[in-house]
């Protein structure tokens, strides 16, 4: 019985230690992305932030939005921007700007019908908040 209890406690401790290491590593990856962003190396910033977001199961709303913004504005990766703006909308983060960004990304992909639907949805979700949507 004592051996079983010891095994359970050691397993729990090792599991907690592994989780902390993952959080620490994720933080380092995010910081590397932040440093790349400050150095205007946007491709590297997005790559690091995507690794970070995957490690934390996409639970950093600001980082999701920043990946969308950099993907759209600097990398011109419109499918990726659309994906991350959509995540930002679902997270209820900067909703009006996220709808605008998603619509712009769709327009650049010649997805006009989807763009119009996105704009309509954005107007309904954020009445009076963003004149650009109208």
mmCIF file with all atom_site columns, C-alpha atoms in Angstrom:
data_model
loop_
_atom_site.group_PDB
_atom_site.id
_atom_site.type_symbol
_atom_site.label_atom_id
_atom_site.label_alt_id
_atom_site.label_comp_id
_atom_site.label_asym_id
_atom_site.label_entity_id
_atom_site.label_seq_id
_atom_site.pdbx_PDB_ins_code
_atom_site.Cartn_x
_atom_site.Cartn_y
_atom_site.Cartn_z
_atom_site.occupancy
_atom_site.B_iso_or_equiv
_atom_site.pdbx_formal_charge
_atom_site.auth_seq_id
_atom_site.auth_comp_id
_atom_site.auth_asym_id
_atom_site.auth_atom_id
_atom_site.pdbx_PDB_model_num
ATOM 1   C CA . UNK A 1 1   ? 0.000   0.000  0.000   1.00 0.00 ? 1   UNK A CA 1
ATOM 2   C CA . UNK A 1 2   ? 2.835   2.389  0.868   1.00 0.00 ? 2   UNK A CA 1
ATOM 3   C CA . UNK A 1 3   ? 4.528   1.634  -2.441  1.00 0.00 ? 3   UNK A CA 1
ATOM 4   C CA . UNK A 1 4   ? 1.315   2.393  -4.321  1.00 0.00 ? 4   UNK A CA 1
ATOM 5   C CA . UNK A 1 5   ? 0.890   5.700  -2.501  1.00 0.00 ? 5   UNK A CA 1
ATOM 6   C CA . UNK A 1 6   ? 4.523   6.596  -3.145  1.00 0.00 ? 6   UNK A CA 1
ATOM 7   C CA . UNK A 1 7   ? 4.121   5.735  -6.827  1.00 0.00 ? 7   UNK A CA 1
ATOM 8   C CA . UNK A 1 8   ? 1.015   7.928  -7.132  1.00 0.00 ? 8   UNK A CA 1
ATOM 9   C CA . UNK A 1 9   ? 2.695   10.864 -5.391  1.00 0.00 ? 9   UNK A CA 1
ATOM 10  C CA . UNK A 1 10  ? 5.856   10.599 -7.501  1.00 0.00 ? 10  UNK A CA 1
ATOM 11  C CA . UNK A 1 11  ? 3.775   10.344 -10.693 1.00 0.00 ? 11  UNK A CA 1
ATOM 12  C CA . UNK A 1 12  ? 1.801   13.421 -9.702  1.00 0.00 ? 12  UNK A CA 1
ATOM 13  C CA . UNK A 1 13  ? 4.971   15.390 -8.910  1.00 0.00 ? 13  UNK A CA 1
ATOM 14  C CA . UNK A 1 14  ? 6.639   14.407 -12.191 1.00 0.00 ? 14  UNK A CA 1
ATOM 15  C CA . UNK A 1 15  ? 3.476   15.348 -14.098 1.00 0.00 ? 15  UNK A CA 1
ATOM 16  C CA . UNK A 1 16  ? 3.360   18.755 -12.445 1.00 0.00 ? 16  UNK A CA 1
ATOM 17  C CA . UNK A 1 17  ? 7.045   19.311 -13.171 1.00 0.00 ? 17  UNK A CA 1
ATOM 18  C CA . UNK A 1 18  ? 6.535   18.427 -16.834 1.00 0.00 ? 18  UNK A CA 1
ATOM 19  C CA . UNK A 1 19  ? 3.601   20.842 -17.080 1.00 0.00 ? 19  UNK A CA 1
ATOM 20  C CA . UNK A 1 20  ? 5.689   23.656 -15.599 1.00 0.00 ? 20  UNK A CA 1
ATOM 21  C CA . UNK A 1 21  ? 8.478   22.967 -18.055 1.00 0.00 ? 21  UNK A CA 1
ATOM 22  C CA . UNK A 1 22  ? 5.987   23.172 -20.919 1.00 0.00 ? 22  UNK A CA 1
ATOM 23  C CA . UNK A 1 23  ? 4.665   26.499 -19.620 1.00 0.00 ? 23  UNK A CA 1
ATOM 24  C CA . UNK A 1 24  ? 8.207   27.820 -19.253 1.00 0.00 ? 24  UNK A CA 1
ATOM 25  C CA . UNK A 1 25  ? 9.124   26.670 -22.765 1.00 0.00 ? 25  UNK A CA 1
ATOM 26  C CA . UNK A 1 26  ? 5.939   28.226 -24.162 1.00 0.00 ? 26  UNK A CA 1
ATOM 27  C CA . UNK A 1 27  ? 6.837   31.503 -22.460 1.00 0.00 ? 27  UNK A CA 1
ATOM 28  C CA . UNK A 1 28  ? 10.285  31.431 -24.039 1.00 0.00 ? 28  UNK A CA 1
ATOM 29  C CA . UNK A 1 29  ? 8.755   30.808 -27.461 1.00 0.00 ? 29  UNK A CA 1
ATOM 30  C CA . UNK A 1 30  ? 6.356   33.721 -26.989 1.00 0.00 ? 30  UNK A CA 1
ATOM 31  C CA . UNK A 1 31  ? 9.220   35.967 -25.912 1.00 0.00 ? 31  UNK A CA 1
ATOM 32  C CA . UNK A 1 32  ? 11.187  34.940 -28.999 1.00 0.00 ? 32  UNK A CA 1
ATOM 33  C CA . UNK A 1 33  ? 8.144   35.961 -31.059 1.00 0.00 ? 33  UNK A CA 1
ATOM 34  C CA . UNK A 1 34  ? 7.953   39.284 -29.225 1.00 0.00 ? 34  UNK A CA 1
ATOM 35  C CA . UNK A 1 35  ? 11.643  39.926 -29.905 1.00 0.00 ? 35  UNK A CA 1
ATOM 36  C CA . UNK A 1 36  ? 11.214  39.080 -33.585 1.00 0.00 ? 36  UNK A CA 1
ATOM 37  C CA . UNK A 1 37  ? 8.210   41.425 -33.771 1.00 0.00 ? 37  UNK A CA 1
ATOM 38  C CA . UNK A 1 38  ? 10.216  44.279 -32.228 1.00 0.00 ? 38  UNK A CA 1
ATOM 39  C CA . UNK A 1 39  ? 12.973  43.576 -34.760 1.00 0.00 ? 39  UNK A CA 1
ATOM 40  C CA . UNK A 1 40  ? 10.322  43.732 -37.519 1.00 0.00 ? 40  UNK A CA 1
ATOM 41  C CA . UNK A 1 41  ? 10.977  40.117 -38.471 1.00 0.00 ? 41  UNK A CA 1
ATOM 42  C CA . UNK A 1 42  ? 7.277   39.408 -38.835 1.00 0.00 ? 42  UNK A CA 1
ATOM 43  C CA . UNK A 1 43  ? 7.564   35.952 -40.372 1.00 0.00 ? 43  UNK A CA 1
ATOM 44  C CA . UNK A 1 44  ? 9.640   34.699 -37.445 1.00 0.00 ? 44  UNK A CA 1
ATOM 45  C CA . UNK A 1 45  ? 7.306   36.408 -34.972 1.00 0.00 ? 45  UNK A CA 1
ATOM 46  C CA . UNK A 1 46  ? 4.281   34.649 -36.430 1.00 0.00 ? 46  UNK A CA 1
ATOM 47  C CA . UNK A 1 47  ? 6.067   31.287 -36.525 1.00 0.00 ? 47  UNK A CA 1
ATOM 48  C CA . UNK A 1 48  ? 7.039   31.580 -32.854 1.00 0.00 ? 48  UNK A CA 1
ATOM 49  C CA . UNK A 1 49  ? 3.631   32.818 -31.772 1.00 0.00 ? 49  UNK A CA 1
ATOM 50  C CA . UNK A 1 50  ? 1.932   29.965 -33.610 1.00 0.00 ? 50  UNK A CA 1
ATOM 51  C CA . UNK A 1 51  ? 4.137   27.448 -31.751 1.00 0.00 ? 51  UNK A CA 1
ATOM 52  C CA . UNK A 1 52  ? 3.327   29.231 -28.501 1.00 0.00 ? 52  UNK A CA 1
ATOM 53  C CA . UNK A 1 53  ? -0.415  29.254 -29.203 1.00 0.00 ? 53  UNK A CA 1
ATOM 54  C CA . UNK A 1 54  ? -0.402  25.578 -30.083 1.00 0.00 ? 54  UNK A CA 1
ATOM 55  C CA . UNK A 1 55  ? 1.436   24.791 -26.819 1.00 0.00 ? 55  UNK A CA 1
ATOM 56  C CA . UNK A 1 56  ? -1.171  26.654 -24.748 1.00 0.00 ? 56  UNK A CA 1
ATOM 57  C CA . UNK A 1 57  ? -4.161  25.461 -26.785 1.00 0.00 ? 57  UNK A CA 1
ATOM 58  C CA . UNK A 1 58  ? -4.792  28.919 -28.322 1.00 0.00 ? 58  UNK A CA 1
ATOM 59  C CA . UNK A 1 59  ? -5.778  30.471 -24.983 1.00 0.00 ? 59  UNK A CA 1
ATOM 60  C CA . UNK A 1 60  ? -4.089  33.866 -25.449 1.00 0.00 ? 60  UNK A CA 1
ATOM 61  C CA . UNK A 1 61  ? -6.634  36.101 -27.177 1.00 0.00 ? 61  UNK A CA 1
ATOM 62  C CA . UNK A 1 62  ? -4.246  39.003 -27.755 1.00 0.00 ? 62  UNK A CA 1
ATOM 63  C CA . UNK A 1 63  ? -1.656  36.735 -29.354 1.00 0.00 ? 63  UNK A CA 1
ATOM 64  C CA . UNK A 1 64  ? -4.281  35.152 -31.627 1.00 0.00 ? 64  UNK A CA 1
ATOM 65  C CA . UNK A 1 65  ? -5.295  38.625 -32.789 1.00 0.00 ? 65  UNK A CA 1
ATOM 66  C CA . UNK A 1 66  ? -1.676  39.680 -33.299 1.00 0.00 ? 66  UNK A CA 1
ATOM 67  C CA . UNK A 1 67  ? -0.983  36.621 -35.473 1.00 0.00 ? 67  UNK A CA 1
ATOM 68  C CA . UNK A 1 68  ? -4.037  37.524 -37.556 1.00 0.00 ? 68  UNK A CA 1
ATOM 69  C CA . UNK A 1 69  ? -2.930  41.127 -37.899 1.00 0.00 ? 69  UNK A CA 1
ATOM 70  C CA . UNK A 1 70  ? 0.668   40.333 -38.871 1.00 0.00 ? 70  UNK A CA 1
ATOM 71  C CA . UNK A 1 71  ? -0.471  37.597 -41.253 1.00 0.00 ? 71  UNK A CA 1
ATOM 72  C CA . UNK A 1 72  ? -2.753  40.074 -42.999 1.00 0.00 ? 72  UNK A CA 1
ATOM 73  C CA . UNK A 1 73  ? -0.815  43.312 -42.893 1.00 0.00 ? 73  UNK A CA 1
ATOM 74  C CA . UNK A 1 74  ? 2.805   42.262 -43.311 1.00 0.00 ? 74  UNK A CA 1
ATOM 75  C CA . UNK A 1 75  ? 2.922   38.684 -44.566 1.00 0.00 ? 75  UNK A CA 1
ATOM 76  C CA . UNK A 1 76  ? -0.044  38.962 -46.936 1.00 0.00 ? 76  UNK A CA 1
ATOM 77  C CA . UNK A 1 77  ? -1.002  35.420 -45.921 1.00 0.00 ? 77  UNK A CA 1
ATOM 78  C CA . UNK A 1 78  ? -4.724  35.963 -46.266 1.00 0.00 ? 78  UNK A CA 1
ATOM 79  C CA . UNK A 1 79  ? -5.949  32.409 -45.557 1.00 0.00 ? 79  UNK A CA 1
ATOM 80  C CA . UNK A 1 80  ? -3.953  32.368 -42.317 1.00 0.00 ? 80  UNK A CA 1
ATOM 81  C CA . UNK A 1 81  ? -5.186  35.853 -41.403 1.00 0.00 ? 81  UNK A CA 1
ATOM 82  C CA . UNK A 1 82  ? -8.780  34.796 -42.030 1.00 0.00 ? 82  UNK A CA 1
ATOM 83  C CA . UNK A 1 83  ? -8.321  31.740 -39.788 1.00 0.00 ? 83  UNK A CA 1
ATOM 84  C CA . UNK A 1 84  ? -6.899  33.754 -36.891 1.00 0.00 ? 84  UNK A CA 1
ATOM 85  C CA . UNK A 1 85  ? -9.359  36.641 -37.217 1.00 0.00 ? 85  UNK A CA 1
ATOM 86  C CA . UNK A 1 86  ? -12.116 34.018 -37.060 1.00 0.00 ? 86  UNK A CA 1
ATOM 87  C CA . UNK A 1 87  ? -10.587 32.635 -33.844 1.00 0.00 ? 87  UNK A CA 1
ATOM 88  C CA . UNK A 1 88  ? -10.449 36.159 -32.467 1.00 0.00 ? 88  UNK A CA 1
ATOM 89  C CA . UNK A 1 89  ? -14.138 36.655 -33.251 1.00 0.00 ? 89  UNK A CA 1
ATOM 90  C CA . UNK A 1 90  ? -15.011 33.377 -31.529 1.00 0.00 ? 90  UNK A CA 1
ATOM 91  C CA . UNK A 1 91  ? -12.949 34.475 -28.511 1.00 0.00 ? 91  UNK A CA 1
ATOM 92  C CA . UNK A 1 92  ? -14.916 37.737 -28.462 1.00 0.00 ? 92  UNK A CA 1
ATOM 93  C CA . UNK A 1 93  ? -11.671 39.714 -28.707 1.00 0.00 ? 93  UNK A CA 1
ATOM 94  C CA . UNK A 1 94  ? -11.587 43.033 -30.594 1.00 0.00 ? 94  UNK A CA 1
ATOM 95  C CA . UNK A 1 95  ? -14.696 41.844 -32.372 1.00 0.00 ? 95  UNK A CA 1
ATOM 96  C CA . UNK A 1 96  ? -15.315 44.786 -34.712 1.00 0.00 ? 96  UNK A CA 1
ATOM 97  C CA . UNK A 1 97  ? -11.672 44.937 -35.829 1.00 0.00 ? 97  UNK A CA 1
ATOM 98  C CA . UNK A 1 98  ? -11.583 41.161 -36.198 1.00 0.00 ? 98  UNK A CA 1
ATOM 99  C CA . UNK A 1 99  ? -14.640 41.166 -38.455 1.00 0.00 ? 99  UNK A CA 1
ATOM 100 C CA . UNK A 1 100 ? -13.056 43.953 -40.511 1.00 0.00 ? 100 UNK A CA 1
ATOM 101 C CA . UNK A 1 101 ? -9.772  42.051 -40.802 1.00 0.00 ? 101 UNK A CA 1
ATOM 102 C CA . UNK A 1 102 ? -11.513 38.814 -41.723 1.00 0.00 ? 102 UNK A CA 1
ATOM 103 C CA . UNK A 1 103 ? -13.563 40.596 -44.403 1.00 0.00 ? 103 UNK A CA 1
ATOM 104 C CA . UNK A 1 104 ? -10.437 42.272 -45.806 1.00 0.00 ? 104 UNK A CA 1
ATOM 105 C CA . UNK A 1 105 ? -8.626  38.921 -45.927 1.00 0.00 ? 105 UNK A CA 1
ATOM 106 C CA . UNK A 1 106 ? -11.596 37.379 -47.731 1.00 0.00 ? 106 UNK A CA 1
ATOM 107 C CA . UNK A 1 107 ? -11.682 40.265 -50.201 1.00 0.00 ? 107 UNK A CA 1
ATOM 108 C CA . UNK A 1 108 ? -8.001  39.726 -51.001 1.00 0.00 ? 108 UNK A CA 1
ATOM 109 C CA . UNK A 1 109 ? -8.812  36.086 -51.743 1.00 0.00 ? 109 UNK A CA 1
ATOM 110 C CA . UNK A 1 110 ? -11.705 37.123 -54.024 1.00 0.00 ? 110 UNK A CA 1
ATOM 111 C CA . UNK A 1 111 ? -14.214 35.517 -51.656 1.00 0.00 ? 111 UNK A CA 1
ATOM 112 C CA . UNK A 1 112 ? -16.713 38.308 -52.221 1.00 0.00 ? 112 UNK A CA 1
ATOM 113 C CA . UNK A 1 113 ? -19.858 36.452 -51.108 1.00 0.00 ? 113 UNK A CA 1
ATOM 114 C CA . UNK A 1 114 ? -18.137 35.335 -47.891 1.00 0.00 ? 114 UNK A CA 1
ATOM 115 C CA . UNK A 1 115 ? -16.802 38.838 -47.352 1.00 0.00 ? 115 UNK A CA 1
ATOM 116 C CA . UNK A 1 116 ? -20.290 40.330 -47.592 1.00 0.00 ? 116 UNK A CA 1
ATOM 117 C CA . UNK A 1 117 ? -21.618 37.735 -45.136 1.00 0.00 ? 117 UNK A CA 1
ATOM 118 C CA . UNK A 1 118 ? -18.758 38.521 -42.739 1.00 0.00 ? 118 UNK A CA 1
ATOM 119 C CA . UNK A 1 119 ? -19.521 42.247 -42.952 1.00 0.00 ? 119 UNK A CA 1
ATOM 120 C CA . UNK A 1 120 ? -23.226 41.618 -42.293 1.00 0.00 ? 120 UNK A CA 1
ATOM 121 C CA . UNK A 1 121 ? -22.380 39.407 -39.318 1.00 0.00 ? 121 UNK A CA 1
ATOM 122 C CA . UNK A 1 122 ? -19.971 42.045 -38.025 1.00 0.00 ? 122 UNK A CA 1
ATOM 123 C CA . UNK A 1 123 ? -22.577 44.793 -38.259 1.00 0.00 ? 123 UNK A CA 1
ATOM 124 C CA . UNK A 1 124 ? -25.070 42.632 -36.340 1.00 0.00 ? 124 UNK A CA 1
ATOM 125 C CA . UNK A 1 125 ? -22.510 41.664 -33.698 1.00 0.00 ? 125 UNK A CA 1
ATOM 126 C CA . UNK A 1 126 ? -21.169 45.206 -33.167 1.00 0.00 ? 126 UNK A CA 1
ATOM 127 C CA . UNK A 1 127 ? -23.925 47.723 -33.870 1.00 0.00 ? 127 UNK A CA 1
ATOM 128 C CA . UNK A 1 128 ? -22.545 51.240 -34.106 1.00 0.00 ? 128 UNK A CA 1
ATOM 129 C CA . UNK A 1 129 ? -19.010 50.221 -33.125 1.00 0.00 ? 129 UNK A CA 1
ATOM 130 C CA . UNK A 1 130 ? -17.266 50.198 -36.473 1.00 0.00 ? 130 UNK A CA 1
ATOM 131 C CA . UNK A 1 131 ? -18.301 52.475 -39.317 1.00 0.00 ? 131 UNK A CA 1
ATOM 132 C CA . UNK A 1 132 ? -15.840 50.688 -41.621 1.00 0.00 ? 132 UNK A CA 1
ATOM 133 C CA . UNK A 1 133 ? -18.003 47.560 -41.507 1.00 0.00 ? 133 UNK A CA 1
ATOM 134 C CA . UNK A 1 134 ? -20.922 49.551 -42.881 1.00 0.00 ? 134 UNK A CA 1
#
